[in-house]
Amino acid sequence: MTILSIETSCDETAVSIVSTDGNFPHATYSILGNALFSQVDIHREYGGVFPAVAKREHARTLVPMLEKALAEASSLTEETQIFTQEQQEQLTTLLHREPGLAELLITFLESHTKPPIDLIAVTSGPGLEPALWVGINFARALSYFWDVPVVPVNHMEGHILSSIFNGDSLPDISFPALALLISGGHTELVHMASWNTYKCIGETRDDAVGEAFDKVARMLGLPYPGGPEIGNLARKARKENFPRFVELPRPMIDSPNFDFSFSGLKTAVRYAIQDKTLTDTERASVAQEFEDAVTEVLLKKAERAIREHGINTLIVGGGVSANTYIREQFALHFSKEYPEVTVYFPPYHLSTDNSVMIALAGYAHAKNALTYMQFSEIKADGNLSIDNLKKPR
Ligand code: KG4
Ligand code: ZN
């Protein structure tokens, strides 16, 4: 089966073509085409992701990404297509909320034949709803025009599967597994009793960990996205042994549950640096202490969940899992203290948002694919939960 996957939940516009062989979870996957446009340079001006801008950029770049992914997959065949009046009207109606996208897509479809695609997988949540809608409406238009079924995908399940993806297959993991999902919008501990059986056992009560990285970076005068910037400064501070400038709290580290809170940590940074002009050494030291605090909390909470739930596999995913210090500390700690637990981190290029992960999660639910008419009922759900993969309505 060949899958066309689409990701537009935040500030990456991504389209992939992935062919699969065998049944989930024992299938093999070939990434035939993979195109991604990151909007970070555009959002940097605003200091964070601006939903209306994200929506406009998705509408502008989806068709070029589709074209790029198909070309890479050698599935781009130029040939003039004759549209019926009805098709023209239907496509315009389907995309009327996405200015510019209808014209771009119609021009593309008029000059290319249908590629060999069996399924479209698209993120339906969680994420920024205006951004999600662009991908959903785009998938809907392609589904209508090419008569291909669509499967709505939970973005967080995508992060989980991309964390264990080894390039061409998913390993046989031992259950129960625990996923620690750390991204710009989420901080969750998810219990997996088996494939496709998810239960969120803890989450942040305020800011997501990536959001805290981004906000603290901003306070330190670093550009968006702040995660990698903080990581670089913290590494320098550790390497050069900079003196500690501030001591930050480890919020909820000993609370008897699996929840998190990062807004107090962010506020503690604000108080520590306000009215001061920091030297480069001091800034790097703040970055280090912040990264230490976050890492300790994540590690302690994951450890508690592993102990209390008899976990055999730990899967860390989401954009913040690209952080090298968190990776090192987790590898070090769990190999020493819990050698029986297998720990997975995603390959670096699949840590932050991408569409390969949407193809992986789409294939896991290929049996639930919807026809064009059924898919027309699907709505973007910014807060879509991973619990038992509740379907968006
Ligand atoms: O998963 P993702 O790409 O998007 C969401 O679904 O939110 O995660 C983006 C987040 C941003 O907050 C970014 O600062 C953070 O991941 N991030 C990092 C690193 N790379 C990206 N945080 C810490 N260290 C990194 N190396
Ligand atoms: Zn994400």
CSV table of C-alpha atoms and ligand atoms in Angstrom, one decimal:
chain,number,residue,atom,x,y,z
A,1,MET,CA,0.0,0.0,0.0
A,2,THR,CA,1.3,3.5,-0.8
A,3,ILE,CA,0.4,6.3,1.6
A,4,LEU,CA,0.4,10.0,1.1
A,5,SER,CA,0.7,11.7,4.5
A,6,ILE,CA,0.1,15.3,5.4
A,7,GLU,CA,1.1,17.2,8.5
A,8,THR,CA,0.1,20.8,9.2
A,9,SER,CA,-0.6,20.9,13.0
A,10,CYS,CA,1.8,23.6,13.9
A,11,ASP,CA,4.6,25.3,11.9
A,12,GLU,CA,5.9,22.6,9.7
A,13,THR,CA,4.2,21.9,6.4
A,14,ALA,CA,5.1,18.3,5.5
A,15,VAL,CA,4.1,15.7,2.9
A,16,SER,CA,5.5,12.2,2.5
A,17,ILE,CA,5.0,9.2,0.2
A,18,VAL,CA,5.6,6.0,2.1
A,19,SER,CA,5.0,2.5,0.7
A,20,THR,CA,4.3,-0.4,3.1
A,21,ASP,CA,4.6,-4.1,2.8
A,22,GLY,CA,2.9,-6.5,5.3
A,23,ASN,CA,0.6,-5.7,8.2
A,24,PHE,CA,1.0,-3.3,11.0
A,25,PRO,CA,3.0,-3.6,13.3
A,26,HIS,CA,5.2,-6.0,11.4
A,27,ALA,CA,5.2,-4.1,8.1
A,28,THR,CA,8.2,-2.7,6.3
A,29,TYR,CA,8.1,0.9,5.2
A,30,SER,CA,10.0,2.6,2.4
A,31,ILE,CA,10.1,6.4,2.4
A,32,LEU,CA,9.8,7.2,-1.3
A,33,GLY,CA,9.3,10.9,-0.9
A,34,ASN,CA,9.6,13.3,2.0
A,35,ALA,CA,9.1,17.1,1.7
A,36,LEU,CA,9.1,19.5,4.6
A,37,PHE,CA,8.9,23.3,4.8
A,38,SER,CA,9.7,24.7,8.2
A,39,GLN,CA,8.1,28.1,8.9
A,40,VAL,CA,10.4,28.9,11.8
A,41,ASP,CA,12.2,31.7,10.0
A,42,ILE,CA,8.8,33.4,9.5
A,43,HIS,CA,7.5,32.9,13.1
A,44,ARG,CA,10.9,34.0,14.5
A,45,GLU,CA,9.9,37.6,13.8
A,46,TYR,CA,6.9,37.2,16.1
A,47,GLY,CA,8.9,35.3,18.8
A,48,GLY,CA,6.6,32.2,18.5
A,49,VAL,CA,4.0,30.5,16.3
A,50,PHE,CA,1.3,32.8,15.1
A,51,PRO,CA,-1.7,30.6,14.1
A,52,ALA,CA,-3.0,32.9,11.3
A,53,VAL,CA,0.4,33.1,9.8
A,54,ALA,CA,0.9,29.3,10.2
A,55,LYS,CA,-2.4,28.8,8.3
A,56,ARG,CA,-1.4,31.1,5.5
A,57,GLU,CA,2.0,29.5,5.1
A,58,HIS,CA,0.5,26.0,5.0
A,59,ALA,CA,-1.9,27.1,2.3
A,60,ARG,CA,1.0,28.6,0.3
A,61,THR,CA,3.4,25.6,0.6
A,62,LEU,CA,1.2,22.4,0.7
A,63,VAL,CA,1.1,22.1,-3.1
A,64,PRO,CA,4.8,22.7,-3.6
A,65,MET,CA,5.5,20.1,-0.9
A,66,LEU,CA,3.1,17.6,-2.5
A,67,GLU,CA,4.9,18.1,-5.8
A,68,LYS,CA,8.3,17.7,-4.3
A,69,ALA,CA,7.4,14.5,-2.4
A,70,LEU,CA,5.8,13.0,-5.5
A,71,ALA,CA,8.8,14.0,-7.7
A,72,GLU,CA,11.1,12.3,-5.2
A,73,ALA,CA,9.0,9.2,-5.3
A,74,SER,CA,9.1,9.3,-9.1
A,75,SER,CA,5.3,9.5,-9.1
A,76,LEU,CA,4.9,12.9,-10.7
A,77,THR,CA,3.4,12.4,-14.2
A,78,GLU,CA,2.6,15.5,-16.2
A,79,GLU,CA,-0.4,15.2,-18.4
A,80,THR,CA,-3.2,17.7,-19.1
A,81,GLN,CA,-6.4,16.7,-17.2
A,82,ILE,CA,-9.9,17.9,-18.3
A,83,PHE,CA,-11.9,19.0,-15.3
A,84,THR,CA,-15.7,18.9,-15.3
A,85,GLN,CA,-17.5,22.0,-14.2
A,86,GLU,CA,-18.7,20.1,-11.2
A,87,GLN,CA,-15.2,19.1,-10.2
A,88,GLN,CA,-14.0,22.7,-10.4
A,89,GLU,CA,-16.8,23.9,-8.3
A,90,GLN,CA,-16.4,21.2,-5.7
A,91,LEU,CA,-12.7,21.8,-5.3
A,92,THR,CA,-13.3,25.5,-4.9
A,93,THR,CA,-16.0,24.9,-2.3
A,94,LEU,CA,-13.9,22.4,-0.4
A,95,LEU,CA,-11.0,24.9,-0.2
A,96,HIS,CA,-12.9,28.1,0.1
A,97,ARG,CA,-11.6,28.7,3.6
A,98,GLU,CA,-8.0,28.4,2.6
A,99,PRO,CA,-7.2,31.4,0.4
A,100,GLY,CA,-4.9,30.7,-2.5
A,101,LEU,CA,-4.8,26.9,-1.9
A,102,ALA,CA,-7.7,26.1,-4.3
A,103,GLU,CA,-6.0,27.9,-7.3
A,104,LEU,CA,-2.7,26.2,-6.6
A,105,LEU,CA,-4.2,22.8,-6.3
A,106,ILE,CA,-6.4,23.1,-9.3
A,107,THR,CA,-3.4,24.2,-11.4
A,108,PHE,CA,-1.5,21.2,-10.1
A,109,LEU,CA,-4.3,18.7,-10.7
A,110,GLU,CA,-4.9,20.1,-14.2
A,111,SER,CA,-1.5,19.2,-15.3
A,112,HIS,CA,-0.7,15.9,-13.5
A,113,THR,CA,-2.3,12.4,-13.5
A,114,LYS,CA,-3.4,10.7,-10.3
A,115,PRO,CA,-0.3,9.2,-8.6
A,116,PRO,CA,-0.3,5.6,-7.4
A,117,ILE,CA,-1.6,6.4,-3.9
A,118,ASP,CA,-3.9,4.0,-1.9
A,119,LEU,CA,-4.4,6.0,1.2
A,120,ILE,CA,-4.2,9.5,2.5
A,121,ALA,CA,-3.2,10.0,6.2
A,122,VAL,CA,-3.7,13.5,7.7
A,123,THR,CA,-3.2,14.9,11.1
A,124,SER,CA,-6.6,15.9,12.6
A,125,GLY,CA,-5.3,16.9,16.0
A,126,PRO,CA,-4.0,17.9,18.5
A,127,GLY,CA,-2.5,21.2,17.3
A,128,LEU,CA,-3.5,24.7,16.2
A,129,GLU,CA,-7.0,24.3,14.7
A,130,PRO,CA,-6.6,26.9,11.9
A,131,ALA,CA,-3.4,25.1,10.8
A,132,LEU,CA,-5.0,21.6,11.1
A,133,TRP,CA,-7.9,22.6,9.0
A,134,VAL,CA,-5.6,23.5,6.0
A,135,GLY,CA,-4.3,19.9,6.0
A,136,ILE,CA,-7.7,18.4,6.5
A,137,ASN,CA,-9.3,20.4,3.7
A,138,PHE,CA,-6.4,19.6,1.4
A,139,ALA,CA,-6.7,15.9,2.2
A,140,ARG,CA,-10.4,16.1,1.6
A,141,ALA,CA,-9.9,17.8,-1.8
A,142,LEU,CA,-7.4,15.1,-2.9
A,143,SER,CA,-9.6,12.3,-1.6
A,144,TYR,CA,-12.5,13.7,-3.6
A,145,PHE,CA,-10.5,14.2,-6.8
A,146,TRP,CA,-8.5,11.0,-6.8
A,147,ASP,CA,-11.1,8.9,-5.0
A,148,VAL,CA,-8.7,7.7,-2.3
A,149,PRO,CA,-9.8,6.9,1.3
A,150,VAL,CA,-8.5,9.0,4.2
A,151,VAL,CA,-7.4,8.2,7.7
A,152,PRO,CA,-7.3,10.9,10.3
A,153,VAL,CA,-4.2,10.7,12.5
A,154,ASN,CA,-3.5,11.7,16.1
A,155,HIS,CA,-0.3,13.7,15.9
A,156,MET,CA,0.9,12.3,19.3
A,157,GLU,CA,0.6,8.7,18.1
A,158,GLY,CA,2.8,9.8,15.2
A,159,HIS,CA,5.5,11.0,17.6
A,160,ILE,CA,5.3,7.7,19.5
A,161,LEU,CA,5.7,5.6,16.4
A,162,SER,CA,8.5,7.7,14.9
A,163,SER,CA,10.4,7.4,18.1
A,164,ILE,CA,10.7,3.6,17.7
A,165,PHE,CA,10.9,3.6,13.9
A,166,ASN,CA,14.3,2.2,12.8
A,167,GLY,CA,14.2,3.4,9.2
A,168,ASP,CA,12.3,0.6,7.6
A,169,SER,CA,10.2,-1.1,10.3
A,170,LEU,CA,8.9,-0.9,13.9
A,171,PRO,CA,10.6,-3.2,16.4
A,172,ASP,CA,8.8,-5.8,18.5
A,173,ILE,CA,8.5,-3.8,21.7
A,174,SER,CA,7.7,-5.4,25.0
A,175,PHE,CA,4.5,-4.1,26.7
A,176,PRO,CA,3.4,-2.4,28.8
A,177,ALA,CA,5.3,0.5,27.4
A,178,LEU,CA,5.4,4.1,28.5
A,179,ALA,CA,5.6,7.1,26.2
A,180,LEU,CA,7.0,10.4,27.5
A,181,LEU,CA,5.8,13.0,25.0
A,182,ILE,CA,7.6,16.3,25.2
A,183,SER,CA,6.8,18.9,22.6
A,184,GLY,CA,5.9,22.5,22.1
A,185,GLY,CA,2.2,21.9,22.9
A,186,HIS,CA,2.4,18.7,25.1
A,187,THR,CA,4.0,17.1,28.1
A,188,GLU,CA,2.3,13.7,28.7
A,189,LEU,CA,3.0,10.3,30.1
A,190,VAL,CA,1.1,7.8,28.1
A,191,HIS,CA,0.7,4.1,29.1
A,192,MET,CA,0.5,1.6,26.3
A,193,ALA,CA,-1.0,-1.8,27.2
A,194,SER,CA,-0.5,-2.9,23.6
A,195,TRP,CA,-0.3,-1.4,20.1
A,196,ASN,CA,-3.0,1.2,19.6
A,197,THR,CA,-4.1,1.1,23.3
A,198,TYR,CA,-3.1,4.4,24.9
A,199,LYS,CA,-4.0,5.9,28.2
A,200,CYS,CA,-2.7,9.3,29.4
A,201,ILE,CA,-1.6,8.9,33.0
A,202,GLY,CA,-0.1,12.3,33.6
A,203,GLU,CA,0.3,15.6,31.9
A,204,THR,CA,1.3,19.2,32.4
A,205,ARG,CA,-1.1,21.4,34.4
A,206,ASP,CA,0.2,24.5,32.7
A,207,ASP,CA,3.0,25.0,30.2
A,208,ALA,CA,4.3,22.3,28.0
A,209,VAL,CA,8.0,21.6,28.4
A,210,GLY,CA,8.9,22.9,24.8
A,211,GLU,CA,6.8,26.0,25.5
A,212,ALA,CA,8.9,26.6,28.7
A,213,PHE,CA,12.1,26.2,26.7
A,214,ASP,CA,10.8,28.7,24.1
A,215,LYS,CA,9.7,31.2,26.8
A,216,VAL,CA,12.9,31.0,28.8
A,217,ALA,CA,14.9,31.4,25.7
A,218,ARG,CA,13.0,34.5,24.8
A,219,MET,CA,13.7,36.0,28.3
A,220,LEU,CA,17.4,35.3,27.6
A,221,GLY,CA,17.2,37.1,24.3
A,222,LEU,CA,17.5,34.0,22.2
A,223,PRO,CA,15.5,33.4,19.0
A,224,TYR,CA,12.6,31.1,18.5
A,225,PRO,CA,12.5,28.1,18.7
A,226,GLY,CA,14.3,28.3,22.0
A,227,GLY,CA,14.9,24.6,22.7
A,228,PRO,CA,18.0,24.1,20.5
A,229,GLU,CA,19.4,27.5,21.6
A,230,ILE,CA,19.1,26.7,25.3
A,231,GLY,CA,20.6,23.3,24.6
A,232,ASN,CA,23.7,24.9,22.9
A,233,LEU,CA,24.2,27.4,25.7
A,234,ALA,CA,23.8,24.8,28.4
A,235,ARG,CA,26.3,22.5,26.7
A,236,LYS,CA,28.9,25.4,26.7
A,237,ALA,CA,28.2,26.1,30.4
A,238,ARG,CA,28.7,22.5,31.3
A,239,LYS,CA,31.8,22.0,29.1
A,240,GLU,CA,33.5,25.2,30.4
A,241,ASN,CA,32.3,24.7,34.0
A,242,PHE,CA,30.7,28.1,34.4
A,243,PRO,CA,29.8,29.0,38.0
A,244,ARG,CA,26.1,28.5,38.9
A,245,PHE,CA,24.3,31.8,38.6
A,246,VAL,CA,20.9,30.7,39.9
A,247,GLU,CA,19.2,27.8,41.6
A,248,LEU,CA,15.9,26.9,40.1
A,249,PRO,CA,13.0,24.8,41.5
A,250,ARG,CA,12.2,21.2,40.3
A,251,PRO,CA,8.4,21.7,40.2
A,252,MET,CA,6.3,18.7,41.3
A,253,ILE,CA,9.3,16.4,41.3
A,254,ASP,CA,8.1,14.5,44.4
A,255,SER,CA,4.3,14.9,43.9
A,256,PRO,CA,2.6,11.5,44.2
A,257,ASN,CA,1.3,11.5,40.6
A,258,PHE,CA,2.5,11.7,37.0
A,259,ASP,CA,1.6,15.3,36.4
A,260,PHE,CA,4.0,18.2,35.5
A,261,SER,CA,4.1,21.9,35.9
A,262,PHE,CA,6.6,24.2,34.2
A,263,SER,CA,5.1,27.7,34.5
A,264,GLY,CA,6.6,28.2,38.0
A,265,LEU,CA,10.0,27.2,36.6
A,266,LYS,CA,9.7,29.8,33.9
A,267,THR,CA,8.6,32.4,36.4
A,268,ALA,CA,11.5,31.6,38.7
A,269,VAL,CA,13.8,32.3,35.7
A,270,ARG,CA,12.0,35.6,35.2
A,271,TYR,CA,12.5,36.7,38.8
A,272,ALA,CA,16.1,35.6,38.8
A,273,ILE,CA,17.1,37.7,35.8
A,274,GLN,CA,14.8,40.7,36.0
A,275,ASP,CA,16.5,44.1,36.2
A,276,LYS,CA,19.8,42.5,35.6
A,277,THR,CA,22.1,42.6,32.6
A,278,LEU,CA,23.5,39.2,32.3
A,279,THR,CA,26.9,38.4,31.0
A,280,ASP,CA,27.2,35.6,28.4
A,281,THR,CA,28.5,33.3,31.1
A,282,GLU,CA,25.6,34.0,33.3
A,283,ARG,CA,23.1,33.5,30.5
A,284,ALA,CA,24.7,30.2,29.7
A,285,SER,CA,24.6,29.2,33.4
A,286,VAL,CA,20.8,30.0,33.5
A,287,ALA,CA,20.3,27.9,30.4
A,288,GLN,CA,22.2,25.0,32.1
A,289,GLU,CA,20.3,25.2,35.3
A,290,PHE,CA,17.0,25.4,33.5
A,291,GLU,CA,17.9,22.3,31.3
A,292,ASP,CA,19.0,20.5,34.5
A,293,ALA,CA,15.8,21.2,36.3
A,294,VAL,CA,13.6,20.1,33.3
A,295,THR,CA,15.7,16.9,32.8
A,296,GLU,CA,15.5,15.9,36.5
A,297,VAL,CA,11.8,16.4,36.6
A,298,LEU,CA,11.2,14.4,33.4
A,299,LEU,CA,13.5,11.6,34.5
A,300,LYS,CA,12.0,11.3,38.0
A,301,LYS,CA,8.4,11.2,36.7
A,302,ALA,CA,9.2,8.7,34.0
A,303,GLU,CA,11.0,6.6,36.6
A,304,ARG,CA,8.1,6.6,39.0
A,305,ALA,CA,5.7,5.5,36.2
A,306,ILE,CA,8.1,2.8,35.2
A,307,ARG,CA,8.2,1.5,38.7
A,308,GLU,CA,4.5,1.7,39.5
A,309,HIS,CA,3.3,0.3,36.2
A,310,GLY,CA,5.9,-2.4,35.7
A,311,ILE,CA,7.0,-0.8,32.4
A,312,ASN,CA,9.2,-2.8,30.0
A,313,THR,CA,9.7,-0.1,27.3
A,314,LEU,CA,10.2,3.6,27.5
A,315,ILE,CA,9.6,5.7,24.4
A,316,VAL,CA,10.5,9.4,24.5
A,317,GLY,CA,9.1,11.5,21.7
A,318,GLY,CA,8.1,15.0,20.6
A,319,GLY,CA,10.3,18.0,19.6
A,320,VAL,CA,12.1,18.3,22.9
A,321,SER,CA,13.3,14.7,22.6
A,322,ALA,CA,15.9,16.2,20.2
A,323,ASN,CA,17.7,17.6,23.3
A,324,THR,CA,21.0,15.9,23.6
A,325,TYR,CA,21.4,16.4,27.3
A,326,ILE,CA,18.0,14.8,28.0
A,327,ARG,CA,19.0,11.9,25.7
A,328,GLU,CA,22.3,11.4,27.5
A,329,GLN,CA,20.8,11.6,31.0
A,330,PHE,CA,18.0,9.2,30.2
A,331,ALA,CA,20.4,6.7,28.5
A,332,LEU,CA,22.8,6.9,31.4
A,333,HIS,CA,20.2,6.6,34.2
A,334,PHE,CA,18.0,3.9,32.8
A,335,SER,CA,20.8,1.7,31.5
A,336,LYS,CA,22.3,1.8,35.1
A,337,GLU,CA,19.2,1.6,37.2
A,338,TYR,CA,16.7,-0.2,34.9
A,339,PRO,CA,18.8,-2.3,32.5
A,340,GLU,CA,15.7,-4.4,31.7
A,341,VAL,CA,13.8,-1.4,30.3
A,342,THR,CA,14.5,-0.6,26.7
A,343,VAL,CA,14.6,3.1,26.0
A,344,TYR,CA,13.8,4.6,22.6
A,345,PHE,CA,14.5,8.1,21.3
A,346,PRO,CA,13.5,9.1,17.7
A,347,PRO,CA,16.1,9.5,15.0
A,348,TYR,CA,17.1,13.2,15.1
A,349,HIS,CA,15.4,14.1,11.8
A,350,LEU,CA,12.1,12.6,13.1
A,351,SER,CA,12.2,14.2,16.5
A,352,THR,CA,10.4,17.4,15.5
A,353,ASP,CA,7.2,17.5,13.5
A,354,ASN,CA,7.3,15.6,10.2
A,355,SER,CA,5.0,13.7,7.9
A,356,VAL,CA,6.7,10.3,8.0
A,357,MET,CA,5.3,9.8,11.5
A,358,ILE,CA,1.9,10.6,10.1
A,359,ALA,CA,2.2,7.8,7.5
A,360,LEU,CA,3.3,5.4,10.3
A,361,ALA,CA,0.3,6.2,12.5
A,362,GLY,CA,-2.0,6.3,9.5
A,363,TYR,CA,-1.0,2.8,8.5
A,364,ALA,CA,-1.6,1.6,12.1
A,365,HIS,CA,-5.3,2.5,11.5
A,366,ALA,CA,-5.5,1.9,7.7
A,367,LYS,CA,-8.4,-0.5,8.4
A,368,ASN,CA,-10.4,2.5,9.7
A,369,ALA,CA,-9.9,4.6,6.6
A,370,LEU,CA,-12.9,6.7,5.6
A,371,THR,CA,-14.4,7.3,2.2
A,372,TYR,CA,-14.5,10.8,1.0
A,373,MET,CA,-18.1,11.3,2.2
A,374,GLN,CA,-17.3,9.8,5.6
A,375,PHE,CA,-14.2,12.0,5.9
A,376,SER,CA,-16.3,15.1,5.2
A,377,GLU,CA,-17.6,14.6,8.8
A,378,ILE,CA,-14.1,14.9,10.3
A,379,LYS,CA,-13.2,18.1,12.1
A,380,ALA,CA,-9.9,19.5,13.3
A,381,ASP,CA,-9.6,19.0,17.1
A,382,GLY,CA,-7.0,21.1,18.7
A,383,ASN,CA,-7.3,19.2,22.0
A,384,LEU,CA,-7.6,15.7,20.5
A,385,SER,CA,-6.8,13.2,23.2
A,386,ILE,CA,-4.7,10.0,22.7
A,387,ASP,CA,-6.8,8.0,25.2
A,388,ASN,CA,-8.1,5.1,23.3
A,389,LEU,CA,-7.5,7.2,20.3
A,390,LYS,CA,-10.8,9.0,20.6
A,391,LYS,CA,-12.0,9.9,17.2
A,392,PRO,CA,-12.4,13.5,16.2
A,393,ARG,CA,-16.0,14.7,15.7
B,1,KG4,O1,7.0,18.2,18.4
B,1,KG4,P1,7.4,19.6,17.9
B,1,KG4,O2,8.2,19.8,16.7
B,1,KG4,O3,6.1,20.5,17.7
B,1,KG4,C1,5.0,20.3,18.5
B,1,KG4,O4,4.2,19.3,18.3
B,1,KG4,O5,4.8,21.1,19.4
B,1,KG4,O6,8.1,20.3,19.1
B,1,KG4,C2,8.6,21.6,19.1
B,1,KG4,C3,9.3,22.0,20.3
B,1,KG4,C4,9.6,23.5,20.5
B,1,KG4,O7,9.2,24.0,21.7
B,1,KG4,C5,11.2,23.5,20.4
B,1,KG4,O8,11.8,24.5,21.2
B,1,KG4,C6,11.5,22.1,21.0
B,1,KG4,O9,10.5,21.3,20.5
B,1,KG4,N1,12.8,21.6,20.7
B,1,KG4,C7,13.8,21.4,21.6
B,1,KG4,C8,14.9,21.0,20.9
B,1,KG4,N2,14.6,20.9,19.5
B,1,KG4,C9,13.3,21.3,19.4
B,1,KG4,N3,13.8,21.5,22.9
B,1,KG4,C10,14.9,21.3,23.6
B,1,KG4,N4,16.1,20.9,23.0
B,1,KG4,C11,16.1,20.7,21.6
B,1,KG4,N5,17.2,20.3,21.0
B,2,ZN,ZN,4.7,17.6,17.5
